[in-house]
Amino acid sequence: MKGMIPKSIAKKMTGAILPGNSTVEFREFDVPKPGYGQVLVATRASTICGSDIRAIYREHTGKGAEGYISGMIAGHEPCGVVAKAGPGTRQFTEGDRVIVYHISGCGICYNCRMGYAIACTSKNRQAYGWQRNGGMAEYILCDEKDLIALPDELTYKDGASVACGFGTAYEALEKIGINGNDAVLVVGLGPVGLATLMLCKAMGAEKLIGVEMNDYRIQLAKDMKLVDYVIKPSDTAVDEILALTGGHGVERAIDCSASDAGRQTAVRATRDWGKIALVGEGNTMSLNPSPDMMHSQKSIYGSWVTSTWRMMDLVEHLVRWGIHPGELVTDEFQVERADEAYALMASGKCGKVAVVFPEK
């Protein structure tokens, strides 16, 4: 099924930028024209990531891959429909529904050839919404190689949720493996943690345990029936998790909290020979290697976003499982109210927040 493309493409558009003082500014931009190997995507949904809040919205703290170029249109989780294809494109054409993989790598370094443009080592690496214009505008100029086909069964909000959050969660779960024998612990139930729970449930995990302090997100996880037990962070959290697992601990744990205490909980609540994935960005981790890991033969995996091929694999499985990532979107705004969208996301009193662009 083709998406609805605009009857005509305007010459100007409004884009939301992040000046770094917990506000949003709106500026007028020229609608770009696609060059060789590029497409112009009419944005239909662009969701907000926690990294936007952490490294750009409140203040510009990001460096390197997270370095925000002032004045760039924000939004690295866009999804939409191809409005115009430039010369030299080979797969996508007008009307195709697409997800934007949010890093445009060089395509020839080792990591890019592995599909992991997120880890591109070239100085020419650029991320949409960080070093090149992103999805918080009516149109976004994309390299064709950065696009993933959005299946007909998935909505644009599903696709935007896949563009970073669900892709990140899926990558980590594939590294540690999830099956019906597993009790799984997810520490931190923000949007990525909730995505992790949704995927673990689809993968057949036997028991799902969450750790979270935000009452809104605890209730959201329960209302969506994504979790069997939720424990609030405390000095007794590990003991409580052990009690829920017959004293053994969980087979798999995923930390989405990025807190030192949360990471300690994930490691110490995992049973012997278990596996832990670290997904949350930033901060530190304080462990005693011998009792916490070595004597219990545990493995810790670092996981950063995902690859293009894994994202393609994910959307295929979402259709097969019949699940919709967009169900985690609790609030949506049109781009003229993007300031409210970012403020809500920063408050934490929400699930996923989306900026949507009605079809014209």
Coordinates of C-alpha atoms in Angstrom, one line a residue:
M1 CA 0.0 0.0 0.0
K2 CA 1.3 3.4 -1.0
G3 CA 1.2 6.3 1.4
M4 CA -0.6 9.5 0.5
I5 CA 1.9 12.1 -0.9
P6 CA 1.3 15.8 -0.8
K7 CA -0.5 17.2 -3.9
S8 CA 2.1 19.9 -4.1
I9 CA 5.3 20.6 -2.2
A10 CA 5.6 24.0 -0.6
K11 CA 8.8 26.0 -0.9
K12 CA 9.0 26.8 2.9
M13 CA 8.4 24.9 6.1
T14 CA 8.5 25.5 9.8
G15 CA 11.1 23.5 11.8
A16 CA 11.6 23.1 15.5
I17 CA 15.1 23.6 16.9
L18 CA 16.5 23.2 20.4
P19 CA 18.5 26.2 21.7
G20 CA 19.6 24.3 24.9
N21 CA 17.7 26.2 27.6
S22 CA 14.6 23.9 28.0
T23 CA 12.8 25.7 25.2
V24 CA 11.9 25.1 21.6
E25 CA 12.3 27.7 18.8
F26 CA 10.5 27.7 15.5
R27 CA 12.2 28.9 12.3
E28 CA 11.4 28.9 8.7
F29 CA 13.4 26.7 6.3
D30 CA 13.5 26.2 2.6
V31 CA 12.1 22.8 1.6
P32 CA 15.1 20.9 0.4
K33 CA 15.4 19.3 -3.0
P34 CA 16.8 15.7 -3.2
G35 CA 20.1 15.3 -4.9
Y36 CA 21.7 12.1 -6.3
G37 CA 20.7 9.1 -4.2
Q38 CA 18.5 11.2 -2.0
V39 CA 14.7 11.4 -1.3
L40 CA 12.5 14.0 0.2
V41 CA 10.3 12.4 2.9
A42 CA 7.1 14.0 4.0
T43 CA 7.2 13.5 7.8
R44 CA 4.1 11.8 9.2
A45 CA 5.3 11.2 12.8
S46 CA 8.5 12.0 14.7
T47 CA 8.8 10.8 18.3
I48 CA 11.0 12.3 21.1
C49 CA 13.9 10.3 22.5
G50 CA 15.3 10.6 26.1
S51 CA 18.7 11.4 24.6
D52 CA 17.1 14.6 23.1
I53 CA 16.2 15.7 26.6
R54 CA 19.5 14.6 28.2
A55 CA 21.9 16.0 25.6
I56 CA 20.1 18.8 23.8
Y57 CA 16.9 20.1 25.3
R58 CA 18.0 21.2 28.7
E59 CA 21.5 22.1 27.6
H60 CA 23.9 21.1 24.9
T61 CA 26.0 18.6 26.7
G62 CA 26.4 16.1 23.9
K63 CA 29.8 15.5 22.4
G64 CA 31.0 13.6 19.3
A65 CA 28.1 11.5 18.0
E66 CA 25.7 13.4 20.3
G67 CA 27.1 16.8 19.4
Y68 CA 24.2 19.0 18.3
I69 CA 24.9 21.6 15.7
S70 CA 23.0 24.7 16.8
G71 CA 20.1 25.6 14.5
M72 CA 19.5 22.1 13.2
I73 CA 16.0 20.9 13.0
A74 CA 15.6 18.4 15.9
G75 CA 14.1 15.0 15.8
H76 CA 16.0 11.7 15.1
E77 CA 13.0 9.4 15.2
P78 CA 11.1 10.2 12.0
C79 CA 8.8 8.2 9.8
G80 CA 6.9 9.3 6.7
V81 CA 6.2 8.9 3.0
V82 CA 8.5 9.6 0.1
A83 CA 7.3 12.8 -1.5
K84 CA 10.0 13.0 -4.2
A85 CA 12.9 10.7 -5.2
G86 CA 16.1 12.2 -6.6
P87 CA 18.1 10.9 -9.5
G88 CA 20.0 7.7 -8.9
T89 CA 17.6 6.2 -6.3
R90 CA 17.3 2.4 -6.7
Q91 CA 14.6 1.2 -4.2
F92 CA 12.3 3.8 -3.0
T93 CA 10.0 6.0 -5.0
E94 CA 7.1 8.5 -4.5
G95 CA 4.4 7.1 -2.1
D96 CA 6.6 4.6 -0.4
R97 CA 6.2 4.5 3.4
V98 CA 9.6 4.6 5.2
I99 CA 11.3 4.7 8.5
V100 CA 14.5 6.8 8.8
Y101 CA 17.5 5.1 10.3
H102 CA 18.7 8.1 12.1
I103 CA 22.5 7.9 11.4
S104 CA 23.8 8.6 8.0
G105 CA 27.2 6.8 7.9
C106 CA 30.0 6.9 5.3
G107 CA 28.9 3.4 4.1
I108 CA 32.5 2.1 3.7
C109 CA 34.1 1.9 7.1
Y110 CA 34.1 -1.5 8.9
N111 CA 31.1 -0.6 11.1
C112 CA 29.0 0.7 8.2
R113 CA 29.7 -2.4 6.2
M114 CA 28.4 -4.4 9.1
G115 CA 25.2 -2.3 9.0
Y116 CA 26.0 -0.3 12.1
A117 CA 26.2 3.2 10.9
I118 CA 25.6 4.3 14.5
A119 CA 29.3 3.4 15.1
C120 CA 30.6 4.9 11.8
T121 CA 34.2 6.0 12.3
S122 CA 34.2 8.6 9.5
K123 CA 34.4 12.3 10.1
N124 CA 31.5 12.5 7.6
R125 CA 29.1 10.6 9.9
Q126 CA 26.0 12.6 10.6
A127 CA 22.9 11.9 12.6
Y128 CA 19.5 13.3 11.7
G129 CA 18.3 15.8 14.3
W130 CA 21.9 16.3 15.6
Q131 CA 24.3 17.2 12.8
R132 CA 21.8 17.4 9.9
N133 CA 18.2 18.4 9.8
G134 CA 15.8 15.9 11.4
G135 CA 12.1 15.1 11.6
M136 CA 10.6 18.0 13.5
A137 CA 9.5 19.7 10.2
E138 CA 7.1 18.9 7.4
Y139 CA 9.8 17.5 5.2
I140 CA 13.2 15.8 5.8
L141 CA 15.9 15.3 3.2
C142 CA 17.3 11.7 3.5
D143 CA 19.9 9.6 1.8
E144 CA 18.1 6.6 0.3
K145 CA 20.5 4.2 2.0
D146 CA 19.2 5.4 5.4
L147 CA 15.6 4.3 4.8
I148 CA 13.8 1.2 6.0
A149 CA 10.5 0.1 4.3
L150 CA 7.5 0.5 6.7
P151 CA 5.2 -2.5 6.2
D152 CA 1.5 -1.8 5.5
E153 CA 0.5 -3.4 8.8
L154 CA 2.3 -0.8 10.8
T155 CA 1.3 2.8 11.4
Y156 CA 3.5 5.9 11.1
K157 CA 3.7 6.1 14.9
D158 CA 4.8 2.5 15.0
G159 CA 7.6 3.4 12.5
A160 CA 8.7 6.4 14.4
S161 CA 8.9 4.3 17.6
V162 CA 11.0 1.8 15.7
A163 CA 13.4 4.4 14.4
C164 CA 15.4 4.5 17.7
G165 CA 13.7 3.2 20.8
F166 CA 12.4 -0.1 19.7
G167 CA 15.4 -0.7 17.5
T168 CA 17.6 -0.1 20.5
A169 CA 15.7 -2.5 22.7
Y170 CA 15.5 -5.2 20.0
E171 CA 19.3 -5.0 19.4
A172 CA 20.0 -5.6 23.1
L173 CA 17.6 -8.4 23.4
E174 CA 19.0 -10.2 20.4
K175 CA 22.5 -10.0 21.9
I176 CA 21.5 -11.7 25.2
G177 CA 18.7 -13.9 23.8
I178 CA 15.2 -14.2 25.2
N179 CA 13.0 -17.3 25.3
G180 CA 10.2 -18.9 27.2
N181 CA 12.5 -20.2 29.9
D182 CA 13.5 -16.8 31.0
A183 CA 12.6 -14.5 33.9
V184 CA 13.6 -11.1 32.6
L185 CA 14.4 -7.9 34.6
V186 CA 14.1 -4.5 33.1
V187 CA 15.5 -1.6 35.1
G188 CA 14.1 1.8 34.2
L189 CA 10.6 1.9 32.6
G190 CA 10.9 4.9 30.4
P191 CA 10.0 4.5 26.7
V192 CA 12.9 2.2 26.0
G193 CA 12.3 0.1 29.1
L194 CA 8.6 -0.2 28.1
A195 CA 9.6 -1.1 24.6
T196 CA 11.9 -3.8 26.1
L197 CA 9.0 -5.2 28.1
M198 CA 6.7 -5.3 25.1
L199 CA 9.3 -7.1 23.0
C200 CA 10.2 -9.6 25.8
K201 CA 6.5 -10.4 26.1
A202 CA 6.2 -11.0 22.4
M203 CA 9.4 -13.2 22.5
G204 CA 7.7 -15.4 25.2
A205 CA 9.6 -14.5 28.4
E206 CA 8.2 -16.5 31.3
K207 CA 8.2 -13.7 33.9
L208 CA 8.7 -10.0 33.5
I209 CA 9.9 -7.8 36.4
G210 CA 10.4 -4.1 36.2
V211 CA 12.2 -1.6 38.5
E212 CA 11.0 2.0 38.4
M213 CA 10.3 5.0 40.7
N214 CA 8.0 7.0 38.4
D215 CA 4.4 6.2 39.5
Y216 CA 3.0 7.3 36.1
R217 CA 5.2 4.8 34.2
I218 CA 4.6 2.1 36.7
Q219 CA 0.9 2.4 36.2
L220 CA 1.3 2.6 32.4
A221 CA 3.3 -0.7 32.4
K222 CA 0.6 -2.4 34.5
D223 CA -2.3 -1.0 32.5
M224 CA -0.8 -2.3 29.3
K225 CA -0.2 -5.6 30.9
L226 CA 3.5 -5.5 30.0
V227 CA 4.9 -6.5 33.4
D228 CA 4.2 -9.1 36.1
Y229 CA 5.8 -7.3 39.0
V230 CA 7.2 -3.8 39.5
I231 CA 9.6 -3.0 42.3
K232 CA 10.7 0.5 43.3
P233 CA 14.4 1.2 43.7
S234 CA 15.6 0.6 47.3
D235 CA 18.3 -1.1 49.3
T236 CA 16.1 -4.2 49.3
A237 CA 15.3 -4.3 45.5
V238 CA 17.7 -7.2 44.8
D239 CA 16.4 -9.3 47.6
E240 CA 12.8 -8.7 46.4
I241 CA 13.8 -9.8 42.9
L242 CA 15.5 -12.9 44.2
A243 CA 12.4 -13.7 46.3
L244 CA 10.3 -13.6 43.1
T245 CA 12.6 -16.0 41.3
G246 CA 13.0 -18.7 44.0
G247 CA 16.2 -17.2 45.3
H248 CA 18.0 -17.7 42.0
G249 CA 17.7 -14.4 40.2
V250 CA 16.6 -13.7 36.6
E251 CA 18.1 -15.3 33.6
R252 CA 18.3 -12.0 31.6
A253 CA 18.4 -8.4 32.7
I254 CA 18.4 -5.1 30.7
D255 CA 19.4 -1.8 32.3
C256 CA 17.6 1.2 30.7
S257 CA 18.0 3.5 33.7
A258 CA 21.6 4.6 33.1
S259 CA 22.0 5.0 36.9
D260 CA 24.8 3.4 38.9
A261 CA 22.3 1.9 41.4
G262 CA 20.1 0.6 38.6
R263 CA 23.0 -1.1 36.9
Q264 CA 24.1 -2.7 40.1
T265 CA 20.6 -4.0 40.6
A266 CA 20.5 -5.5 37.1
V267 CA 23.8 -7.3 37.6
R268 CA 23.2 -8.5 41.2
A269 CA 19.7 -9.7 40.6
T270 CA 20.8 -11.9 37.7
R271 CA 21.4 -15.6 38.4
D272 CA 24.6 -17.5 37.8
W273 CA 25.5 -17.8 34.1
G274 CA 23.0 -15.1 33.3
K275 CA 23.3 -12.3 30.8
I276 CA 22.9 -8.5 31.3
A277 CA 22.6 -5.8 28.6
L278 CA 23.4 -2.2 29.2
V279 CA 21.2 0.2 27.2
G280 CA 20.8 3.4 29.2
E281 CA 23.4 6.1 28.2
G282 CA 25.7 7.9 30.6
N283 CA 26.9 7.9 34.2
T284 CA 29.0 5.1 35.8
M285 CA 28.7 1.5 37.1
S286 CA 30.3 0.4 40.4
L287 CA 30.8 -3.3 40.8
N288 CA 32.9 -5.7 42.7
P289 CA 34.0 -8.0 39.8
S290 CA 34.6 -11.2 41.8
P291 CA 31.3 -11.6 43.6
D292 CA 29.2 -9.7 41.2
M293 CA 30.4 -11.3 38.0
M294 CA 33.4 -13.6 38.0
H295 CA 32.3 -16.1 40.6
S296 CA 28.8 -16.3 39.2
Q297 CA 30.0 -16.5 35.5
K298 CA 27.8 -13.6 34.3
S299 CA 28.2 -11.8 31.0
I300 CA 27.6 -8.1 30.4
Y301 CA 26.8 -6.8 27.0
G302 CA 27.1 -3.2 25.8
S303 CA 24.5 -2.3 23.2
W304 CA 24.2 1.0 21.3
V305 CA 21.1 1.6 19.1
T306 CA 21.0 -1.0 16.3
S307 CA 21.9 -1.8 12.7
T308 CA 19.9 -1.3 9.5
W309 CA 19.6 -5.0 8.9
R310 CA 18.4 -5.6 12.4
M311 CA 15.8 -2.9 12.1
M312 CA 14.6 -4.6 8.9
D313 CA 14.4 -7.8 10.9
L314 CA 12.5 -6.0 13.7
V315 CA 9.7 -4.6 11.5
E316 CA 9.2 -8.1 9.9
H317 CA 8.8 -9.6 13.4
L318 CA 6.5 -6.8 14.6
V319 CA 4.1 -7.7 11.8
R320 CA 4.5 -11.4 12.6
W321 CA 3.9 -10.9 16.3
G322 CA 1.0 -8.5 15.7
I323 CA 2.3 -5.8 18.1
H324 CA 2.3 -2.1 17.6
P325 CA 5.1 0.1 19.1
G326 CA 2.9 3.2 18.6
E327 CA 0.7 2.0 21.5
L328 CA 3.4 3.4 23.8
V329 CA 2.6 6.9 22.5
T330 CA 0.6 8.5 25.2
D331 CA 0.6 12.0 23.9
E332 CA 0.8 13.6 20.5
F333 CA 1.1 17.1 19.2
Q334 CA 1.3 18.9 15.9
V335 CA 4.6 20.6 15.1
E336 CA 3.3 24.0 16.1
R337 CA 3.1 22.7 19.7
A338 CA 6.4 21.0 19.7
D339 CA 7.4 23.1 22.7
E340 CA 4.7 21.4 24.7
A341 CA 5.8 18.0 23.5
Y342 CA 9.4 18.4 24.6
A343 CA 8.3 19.9 28.0
L344 CA 6.1 16.9 28.6
M345 CA 8.8 14.5 27.7
A346 CA 11.2 16.2 30.0
S347 CA 8.7 16.0 32.9
G348 CA 8.6 12.2 32.7
K349 CA 4.8 12.1 33.2
C350 CA 4.2 10.3 29.9
G351 CA 5.1 7.3 27.8
K352 CA 6.3 8.1 24.3
V353 CA 5.6 11.5 22.9
A354 CA 5.0 12.1 19.2
V355 CA 4.8 15.1 16.9
V356 CA 2.5 14.2 14.1
F357 CA 1.9 15.7 10.7
P358 CA -1.6 15.2 9.3
E359 CA -1.8 14.0 5.7
K360 CA -2.9 16.7 3.3

